[in-house]
C-alpha positions as protocol buffer text, in pm:
chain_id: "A"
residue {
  index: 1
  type: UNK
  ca { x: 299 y: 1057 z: 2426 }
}
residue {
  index: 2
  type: UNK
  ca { x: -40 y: 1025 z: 2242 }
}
residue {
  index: 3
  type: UNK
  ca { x: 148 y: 1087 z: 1920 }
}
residue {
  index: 4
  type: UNK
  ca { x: 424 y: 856 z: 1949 }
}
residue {
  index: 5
  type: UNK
  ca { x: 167 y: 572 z: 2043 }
}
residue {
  index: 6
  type: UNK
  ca { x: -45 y: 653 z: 1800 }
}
residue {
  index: 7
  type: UNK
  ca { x: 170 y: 665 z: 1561 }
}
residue {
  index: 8
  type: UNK
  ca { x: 347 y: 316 z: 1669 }
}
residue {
  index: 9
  type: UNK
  ca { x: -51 y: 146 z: 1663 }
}
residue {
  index: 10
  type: UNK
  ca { x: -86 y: 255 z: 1306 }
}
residue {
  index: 11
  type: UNK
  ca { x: 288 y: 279 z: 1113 }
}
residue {
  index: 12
  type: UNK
  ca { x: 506 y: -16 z: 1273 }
}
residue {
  index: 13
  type: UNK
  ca { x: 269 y: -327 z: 1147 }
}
residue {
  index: 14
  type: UNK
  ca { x: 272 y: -145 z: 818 }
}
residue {
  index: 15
  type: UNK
  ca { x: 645 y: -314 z: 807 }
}
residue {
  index: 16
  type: UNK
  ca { x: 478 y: -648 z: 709 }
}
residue {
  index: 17
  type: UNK
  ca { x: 246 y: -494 z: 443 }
}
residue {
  index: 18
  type: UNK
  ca { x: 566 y: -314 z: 278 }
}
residue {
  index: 19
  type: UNK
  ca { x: 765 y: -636 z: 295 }
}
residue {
  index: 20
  type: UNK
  ca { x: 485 y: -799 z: 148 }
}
residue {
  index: 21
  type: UNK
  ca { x: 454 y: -558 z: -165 }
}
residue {
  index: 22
  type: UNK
  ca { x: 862 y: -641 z: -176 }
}
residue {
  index: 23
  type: UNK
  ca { x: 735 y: -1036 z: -260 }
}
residue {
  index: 24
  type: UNK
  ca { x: 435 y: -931 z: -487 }
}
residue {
  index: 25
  type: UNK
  ca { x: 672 y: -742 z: -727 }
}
residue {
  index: 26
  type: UNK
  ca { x: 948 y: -952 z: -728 }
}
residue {
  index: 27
  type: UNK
  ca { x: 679 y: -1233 z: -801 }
}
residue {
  index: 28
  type: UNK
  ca { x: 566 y: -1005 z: -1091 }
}
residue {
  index: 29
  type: UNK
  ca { x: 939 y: -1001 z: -1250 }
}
residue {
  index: 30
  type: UNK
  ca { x: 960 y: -1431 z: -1185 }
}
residue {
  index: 31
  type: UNK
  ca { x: 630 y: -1394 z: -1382 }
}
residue {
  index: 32
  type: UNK
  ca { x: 611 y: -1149 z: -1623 }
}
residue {
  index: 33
  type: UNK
  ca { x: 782 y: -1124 z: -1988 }
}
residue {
  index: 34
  type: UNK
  ca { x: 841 y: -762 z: -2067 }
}
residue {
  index: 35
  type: UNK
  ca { x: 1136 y: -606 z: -1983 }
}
residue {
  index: 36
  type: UNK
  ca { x: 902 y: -279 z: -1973 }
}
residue {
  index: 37
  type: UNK
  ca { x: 794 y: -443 z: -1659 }
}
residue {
  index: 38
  type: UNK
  ca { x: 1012 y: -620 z: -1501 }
}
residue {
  index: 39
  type: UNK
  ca { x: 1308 y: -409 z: -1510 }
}
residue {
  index: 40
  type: UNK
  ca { x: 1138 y: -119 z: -1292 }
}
residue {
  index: 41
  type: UNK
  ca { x: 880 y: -329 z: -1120 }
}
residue {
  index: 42
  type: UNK
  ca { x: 1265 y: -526 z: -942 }
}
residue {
  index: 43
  type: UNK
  ca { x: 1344 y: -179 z: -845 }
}
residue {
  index: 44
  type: UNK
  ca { x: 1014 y: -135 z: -710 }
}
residue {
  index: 45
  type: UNK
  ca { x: 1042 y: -480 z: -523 }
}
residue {
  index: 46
  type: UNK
  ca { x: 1394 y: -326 z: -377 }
}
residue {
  index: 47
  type: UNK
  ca { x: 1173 y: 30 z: -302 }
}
residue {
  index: 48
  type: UNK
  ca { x: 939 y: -153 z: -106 }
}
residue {
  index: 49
  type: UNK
  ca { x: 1194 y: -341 z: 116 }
}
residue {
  index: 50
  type: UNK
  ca { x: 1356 y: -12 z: 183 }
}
residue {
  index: 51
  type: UNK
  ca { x: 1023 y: 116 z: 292 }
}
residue {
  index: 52
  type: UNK
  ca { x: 974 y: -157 z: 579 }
}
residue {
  index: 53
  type: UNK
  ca { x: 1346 y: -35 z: 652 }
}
residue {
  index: 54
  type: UNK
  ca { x: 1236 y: 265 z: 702 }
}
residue {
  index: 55
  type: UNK
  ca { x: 933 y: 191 z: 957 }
}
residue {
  index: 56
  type: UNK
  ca { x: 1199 y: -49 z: 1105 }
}
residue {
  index: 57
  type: UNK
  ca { x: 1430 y: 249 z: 1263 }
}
residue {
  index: 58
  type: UNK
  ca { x: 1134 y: 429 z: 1298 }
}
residue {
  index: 59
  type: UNK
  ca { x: 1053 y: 161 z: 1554 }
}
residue {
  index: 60
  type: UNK
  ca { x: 1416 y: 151 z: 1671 }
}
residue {
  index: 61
  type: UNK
  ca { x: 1430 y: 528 z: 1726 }
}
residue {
  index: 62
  type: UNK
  ca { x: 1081 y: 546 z: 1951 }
}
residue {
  index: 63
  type: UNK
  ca { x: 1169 y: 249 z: 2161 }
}
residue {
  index: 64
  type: UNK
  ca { x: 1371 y: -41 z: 2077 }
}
residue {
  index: 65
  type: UNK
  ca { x: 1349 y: -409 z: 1937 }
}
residue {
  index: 66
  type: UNK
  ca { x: 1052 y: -462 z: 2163 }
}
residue {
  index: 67
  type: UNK
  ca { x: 818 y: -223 z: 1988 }
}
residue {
  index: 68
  type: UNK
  ca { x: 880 y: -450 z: 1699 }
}
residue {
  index: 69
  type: UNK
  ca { x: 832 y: -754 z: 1858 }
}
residue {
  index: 70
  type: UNK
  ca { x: 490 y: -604 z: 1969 }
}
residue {
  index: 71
  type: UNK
  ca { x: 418 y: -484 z: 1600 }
}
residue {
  index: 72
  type: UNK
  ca { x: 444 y: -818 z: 1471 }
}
residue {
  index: 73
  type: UNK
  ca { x: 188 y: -977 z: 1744 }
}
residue {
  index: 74
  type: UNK
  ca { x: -65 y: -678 z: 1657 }
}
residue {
  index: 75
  type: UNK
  ca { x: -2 y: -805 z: 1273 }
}
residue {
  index: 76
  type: UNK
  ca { x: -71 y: -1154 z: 1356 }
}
residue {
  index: 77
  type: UNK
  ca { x: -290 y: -1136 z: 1637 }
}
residue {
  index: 78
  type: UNK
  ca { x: -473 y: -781 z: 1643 }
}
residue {
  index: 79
  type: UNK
  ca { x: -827 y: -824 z: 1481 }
}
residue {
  index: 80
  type: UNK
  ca { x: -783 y: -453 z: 1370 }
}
residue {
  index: 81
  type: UNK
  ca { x: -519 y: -604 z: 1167 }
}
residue {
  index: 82
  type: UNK
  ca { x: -622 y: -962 z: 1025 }
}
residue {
  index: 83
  type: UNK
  ca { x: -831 y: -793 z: 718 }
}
residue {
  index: 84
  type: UNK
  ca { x: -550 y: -624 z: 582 }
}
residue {
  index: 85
  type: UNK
  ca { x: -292 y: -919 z: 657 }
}
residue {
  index: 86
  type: UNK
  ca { x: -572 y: -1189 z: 490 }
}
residue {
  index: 87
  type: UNK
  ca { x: -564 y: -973 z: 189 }
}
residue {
  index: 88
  type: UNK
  ca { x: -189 y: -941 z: 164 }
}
residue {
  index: 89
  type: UNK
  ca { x: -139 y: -1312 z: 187 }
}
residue {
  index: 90
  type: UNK
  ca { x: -416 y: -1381 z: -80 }
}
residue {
  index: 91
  type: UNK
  ca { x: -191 y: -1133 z: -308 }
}
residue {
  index: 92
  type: UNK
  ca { x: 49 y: -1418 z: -274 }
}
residue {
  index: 93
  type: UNK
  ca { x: -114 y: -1639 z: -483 }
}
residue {
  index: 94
  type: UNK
  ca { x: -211 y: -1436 z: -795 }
}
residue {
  index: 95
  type: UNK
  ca { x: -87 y: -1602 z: -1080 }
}
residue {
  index: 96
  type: UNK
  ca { x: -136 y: -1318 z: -1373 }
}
residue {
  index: 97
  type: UNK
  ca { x: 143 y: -1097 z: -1323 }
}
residue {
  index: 98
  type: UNK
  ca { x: -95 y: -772 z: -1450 }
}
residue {
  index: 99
  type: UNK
  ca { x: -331 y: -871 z: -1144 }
}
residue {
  index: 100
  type: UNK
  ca { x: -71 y: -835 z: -920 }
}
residue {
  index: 101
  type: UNK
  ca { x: 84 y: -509 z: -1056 }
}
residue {
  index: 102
  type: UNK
  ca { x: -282 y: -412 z: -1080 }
}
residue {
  index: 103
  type: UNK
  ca { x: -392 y: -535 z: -712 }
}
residue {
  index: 104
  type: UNK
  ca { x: -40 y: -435 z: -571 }
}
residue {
  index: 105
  type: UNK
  ca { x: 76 y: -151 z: -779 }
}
residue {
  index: 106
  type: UNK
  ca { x: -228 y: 40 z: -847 }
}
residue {
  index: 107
  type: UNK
  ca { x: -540 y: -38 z: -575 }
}
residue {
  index: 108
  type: UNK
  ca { x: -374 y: -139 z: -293 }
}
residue {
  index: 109
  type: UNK
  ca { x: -60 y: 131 z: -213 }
}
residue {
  index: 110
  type: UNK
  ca { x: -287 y: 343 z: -411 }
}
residue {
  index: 111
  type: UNK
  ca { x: -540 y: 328 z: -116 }
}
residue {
  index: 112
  type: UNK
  ca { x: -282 y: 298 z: 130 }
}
residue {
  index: 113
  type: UNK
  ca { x: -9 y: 590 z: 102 }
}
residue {
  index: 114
  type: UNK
  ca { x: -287 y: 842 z: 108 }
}
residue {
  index: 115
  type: UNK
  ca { x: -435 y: 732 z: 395 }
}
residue {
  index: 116
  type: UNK
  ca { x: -135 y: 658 z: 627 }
}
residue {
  index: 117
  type: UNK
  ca { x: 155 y: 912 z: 492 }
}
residue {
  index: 118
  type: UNK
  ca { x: -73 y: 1202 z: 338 }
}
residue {
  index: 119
  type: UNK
  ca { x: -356 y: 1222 z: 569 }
}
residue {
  index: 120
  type: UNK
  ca { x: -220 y: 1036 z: 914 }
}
residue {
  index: 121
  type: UNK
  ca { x: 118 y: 1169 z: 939 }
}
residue {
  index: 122
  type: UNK
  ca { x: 155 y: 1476 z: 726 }
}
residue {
  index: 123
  type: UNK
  ca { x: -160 y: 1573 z: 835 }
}
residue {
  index: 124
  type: UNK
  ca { x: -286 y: 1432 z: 1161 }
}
residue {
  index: 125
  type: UNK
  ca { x: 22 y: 1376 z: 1329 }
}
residue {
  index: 126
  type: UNK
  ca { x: 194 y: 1690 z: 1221 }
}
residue {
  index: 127
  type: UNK
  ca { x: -108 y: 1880 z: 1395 }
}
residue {
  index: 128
  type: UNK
  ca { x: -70 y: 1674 z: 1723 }
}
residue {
  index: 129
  type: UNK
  ca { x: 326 y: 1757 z: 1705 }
}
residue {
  index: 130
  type: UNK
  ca { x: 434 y: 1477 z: 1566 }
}
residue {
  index: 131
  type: UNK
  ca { x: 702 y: 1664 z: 1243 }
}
residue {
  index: 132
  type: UNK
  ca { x: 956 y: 1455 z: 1344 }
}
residue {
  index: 133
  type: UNK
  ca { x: 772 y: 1139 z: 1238 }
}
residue {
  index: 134
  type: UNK
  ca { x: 671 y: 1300 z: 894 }
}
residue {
  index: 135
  type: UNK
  ca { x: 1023 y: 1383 z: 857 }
}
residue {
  index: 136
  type: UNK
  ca { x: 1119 y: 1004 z: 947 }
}
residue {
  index: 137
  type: UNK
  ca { x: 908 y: 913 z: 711 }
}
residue {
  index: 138
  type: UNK
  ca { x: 925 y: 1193 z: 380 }
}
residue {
  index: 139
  type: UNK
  ca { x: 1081 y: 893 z: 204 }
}
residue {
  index: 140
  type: UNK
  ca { x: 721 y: 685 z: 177 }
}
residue {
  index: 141
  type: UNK
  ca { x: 477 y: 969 z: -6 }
}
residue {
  index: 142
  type: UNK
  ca { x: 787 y: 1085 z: -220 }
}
residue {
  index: 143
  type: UNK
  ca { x: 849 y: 788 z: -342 }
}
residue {
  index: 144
  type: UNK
  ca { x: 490 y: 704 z: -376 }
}
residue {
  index: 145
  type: UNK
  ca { x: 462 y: 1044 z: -605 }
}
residue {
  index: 146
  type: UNK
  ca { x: 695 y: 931 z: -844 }
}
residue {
  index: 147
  type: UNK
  ca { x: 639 y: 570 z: -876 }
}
residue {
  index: 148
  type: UNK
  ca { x: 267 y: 611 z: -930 }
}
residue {
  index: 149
  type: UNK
  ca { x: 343 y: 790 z: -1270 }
}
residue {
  index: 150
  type: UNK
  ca { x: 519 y: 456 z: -1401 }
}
residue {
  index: 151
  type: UNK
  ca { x: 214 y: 275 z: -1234 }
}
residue {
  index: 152
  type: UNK
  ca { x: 5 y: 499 z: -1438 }
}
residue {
  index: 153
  type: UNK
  ca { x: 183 y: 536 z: -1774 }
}
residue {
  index: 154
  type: UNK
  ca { x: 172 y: 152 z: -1749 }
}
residue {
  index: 155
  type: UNK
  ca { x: -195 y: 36 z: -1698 }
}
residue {
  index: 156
  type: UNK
  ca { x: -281 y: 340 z: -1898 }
}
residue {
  index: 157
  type: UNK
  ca { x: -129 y: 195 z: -2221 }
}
residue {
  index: 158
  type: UNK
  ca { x: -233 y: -135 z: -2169 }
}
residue {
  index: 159
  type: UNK
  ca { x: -612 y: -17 z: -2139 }
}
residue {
  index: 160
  type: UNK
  ca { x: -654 y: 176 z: -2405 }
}
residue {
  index: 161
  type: UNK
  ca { x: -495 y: -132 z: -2601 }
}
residue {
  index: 162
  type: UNK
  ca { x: -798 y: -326 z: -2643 }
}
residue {
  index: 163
  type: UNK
  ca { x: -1158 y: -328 z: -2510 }
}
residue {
  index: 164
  type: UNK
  ca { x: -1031 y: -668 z: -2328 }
}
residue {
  index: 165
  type: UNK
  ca { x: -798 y: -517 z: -2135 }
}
residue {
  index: 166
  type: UNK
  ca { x: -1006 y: -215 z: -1970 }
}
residue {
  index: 167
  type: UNK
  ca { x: -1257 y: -522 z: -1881 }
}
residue {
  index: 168
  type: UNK
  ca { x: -1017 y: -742 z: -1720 }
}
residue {
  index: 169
  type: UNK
  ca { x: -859 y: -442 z: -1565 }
}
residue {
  index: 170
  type: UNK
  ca { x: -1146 y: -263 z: -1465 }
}
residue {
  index: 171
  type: UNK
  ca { x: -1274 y: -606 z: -1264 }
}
residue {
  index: 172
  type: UNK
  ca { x: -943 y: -619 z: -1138 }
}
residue {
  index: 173
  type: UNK
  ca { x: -966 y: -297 z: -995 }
}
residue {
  index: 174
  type: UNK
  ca { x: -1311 y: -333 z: -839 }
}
residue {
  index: 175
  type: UNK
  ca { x: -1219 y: -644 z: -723 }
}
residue {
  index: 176
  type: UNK
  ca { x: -891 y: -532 z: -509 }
}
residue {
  index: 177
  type: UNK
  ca { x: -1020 y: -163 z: -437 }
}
residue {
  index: 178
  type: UNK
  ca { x: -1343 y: -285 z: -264 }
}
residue {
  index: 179
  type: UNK
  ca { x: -1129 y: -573 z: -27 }
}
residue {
  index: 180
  type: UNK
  ca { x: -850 y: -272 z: 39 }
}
residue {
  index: 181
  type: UNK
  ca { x: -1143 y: -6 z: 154 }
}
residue {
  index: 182
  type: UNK
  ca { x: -1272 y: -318 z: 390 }
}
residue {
  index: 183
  type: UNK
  ca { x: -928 y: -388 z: 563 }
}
residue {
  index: 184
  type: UNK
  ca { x: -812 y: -46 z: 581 }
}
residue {
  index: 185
  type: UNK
  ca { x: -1114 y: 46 z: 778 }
}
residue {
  index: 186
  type: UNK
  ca { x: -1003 y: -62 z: 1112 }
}
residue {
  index: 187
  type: UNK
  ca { x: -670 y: 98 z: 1042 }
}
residue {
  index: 188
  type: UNK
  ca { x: -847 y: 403 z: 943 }
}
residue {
  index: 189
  type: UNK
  ca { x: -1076 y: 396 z: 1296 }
}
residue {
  index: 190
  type: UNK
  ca { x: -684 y: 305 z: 1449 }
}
residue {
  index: 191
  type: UNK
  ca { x: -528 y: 694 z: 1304 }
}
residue {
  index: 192
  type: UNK
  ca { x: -844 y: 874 z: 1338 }
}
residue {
  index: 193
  type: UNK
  ca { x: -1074 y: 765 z: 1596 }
}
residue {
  index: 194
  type: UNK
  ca { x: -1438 y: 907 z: 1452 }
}
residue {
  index: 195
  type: UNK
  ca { x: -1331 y: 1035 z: 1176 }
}
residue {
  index: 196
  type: UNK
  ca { x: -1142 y: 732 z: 999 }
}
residue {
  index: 197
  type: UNK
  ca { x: -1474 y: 689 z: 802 }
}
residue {
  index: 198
  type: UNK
  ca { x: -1468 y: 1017 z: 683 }
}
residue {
  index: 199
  type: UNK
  ca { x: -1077 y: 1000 z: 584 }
}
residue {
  index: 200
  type: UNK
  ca { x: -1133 y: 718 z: 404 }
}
residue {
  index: 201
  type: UNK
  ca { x: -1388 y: 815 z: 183 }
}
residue {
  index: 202
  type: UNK
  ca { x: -1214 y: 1119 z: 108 }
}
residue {
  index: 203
  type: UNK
  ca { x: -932 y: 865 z: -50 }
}
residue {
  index: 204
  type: UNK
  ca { x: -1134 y: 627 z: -188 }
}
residue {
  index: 205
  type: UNK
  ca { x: -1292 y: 935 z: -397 }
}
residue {
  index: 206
  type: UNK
  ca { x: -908 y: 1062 z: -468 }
}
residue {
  index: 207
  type: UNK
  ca { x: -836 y: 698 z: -583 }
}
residue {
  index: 208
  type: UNK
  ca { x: -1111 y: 707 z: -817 }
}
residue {
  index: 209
  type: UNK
  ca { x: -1110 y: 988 z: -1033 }
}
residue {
  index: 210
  type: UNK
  ca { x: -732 y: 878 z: -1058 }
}
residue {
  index: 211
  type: UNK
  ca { x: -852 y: 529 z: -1213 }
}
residue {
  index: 212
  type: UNK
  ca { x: -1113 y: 696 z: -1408 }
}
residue {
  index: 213
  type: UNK
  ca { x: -827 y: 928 z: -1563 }
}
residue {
  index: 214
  type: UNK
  ca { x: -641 y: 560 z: -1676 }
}
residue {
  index: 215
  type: UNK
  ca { x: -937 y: 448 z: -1852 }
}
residue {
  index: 216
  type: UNK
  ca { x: -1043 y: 217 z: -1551 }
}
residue {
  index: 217
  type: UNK
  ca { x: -1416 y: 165 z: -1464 }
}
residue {
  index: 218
  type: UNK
  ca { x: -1467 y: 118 z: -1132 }
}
């Protein structure tokens, strides 16, 4: 039982966050004017609805429509969650189109995956038990895997273009990466308890020899 409620607390608001990195990349392609972008970041967009899919019969299969009913209110209501939901919706209003691949793409499921589908449920949850909820969700750090080399082929080019760019993209980055670190604490303390801090950290250092490898200061 601990399992399956800890693992509703932590994965079935996470719907919102996916469907909300659905609307930053298809805002990206409405923006944008590079085919190099758009055309994978609409597949992307399509990726991340399928993800919130996915946490959607997750919620289905360990209770019913309720349990996402009661997801939502923690997402609108739970101050655990408002950090994370503040700095979604503020992603809704980037205008730059690199900001929000950067801010979406990069820093904020680059934060996020670790944390929730490497550490909390391949890890954590597989320890308590819990395999059947890493195998409901293998779809999320797989697909995370691959995408993140596009991610990285991408903002890797475009730094080493100019000076310019690893500026902008480097404040960018520091920008984003600091907010993400703040909200995902509470959701960190949510998966695990005293050592959330600790598991954080540990990602936040993964995160950042990864944007040092790109060319990003942060």
């Amino acid at each position: 039982q601990e399992v399956k409620d800890r693992a509703i607390a932590v994965l079935l608001p996470l719907r919102h966050v996916a469907w909300g990195a659905n609307m930053n990349n298809s805002e990206l392609c409405a923006r944008g004017y590079s085919e190099m972008i758009i055309a994978p970041a609409i597949m992307h967009a399509m990726d991340n609805l399928g993800v919130a899919q996915y946490l959607t019969r997750l919620g289905l299969m360990l209770g019913d429509a309720e349990l996402l009913d009661a997801a939502k209110a923690q997402w609108l209501d739970d101050p655990a969650w408002q950090p994370l939901r503040h700095l979604v919706e503020d992603t809704f209003v980037l205008r730059d189109f690199m900001e929000i691949f950067t801010a979406q793409n990069l820093v904020m499921d680059g934060l996020l995956y670790p944390l929730v589908y490497d550490r909390f449920v391949d890890d954590k949850l597989t320890a308590m038990g819990g395999s059947a909820i890493a195998m409901l969700t293998a779809f999320m750090p797989n697909w995370f895997a691959q995408c993140s080399k596009w991610v990285d082929a991408t903002l890797k080019t475009i730094v080493a273009e100019s000076e310019e760019n690893k500026v902008i993209v480097s404040a960018w980055t520091k920008q984003w990466r600091q907010r993400m670190l703040d909200a995902l604490a509470p959701i960190a303390a949510k998966a695990f308890g005293a050592d959330g801090d600790n598991a954080l950290a540990g990602v936040a250092e993964e995160f950042d020899a990864r944007a040092r490898k790109l060319g990003i200061a942060v």
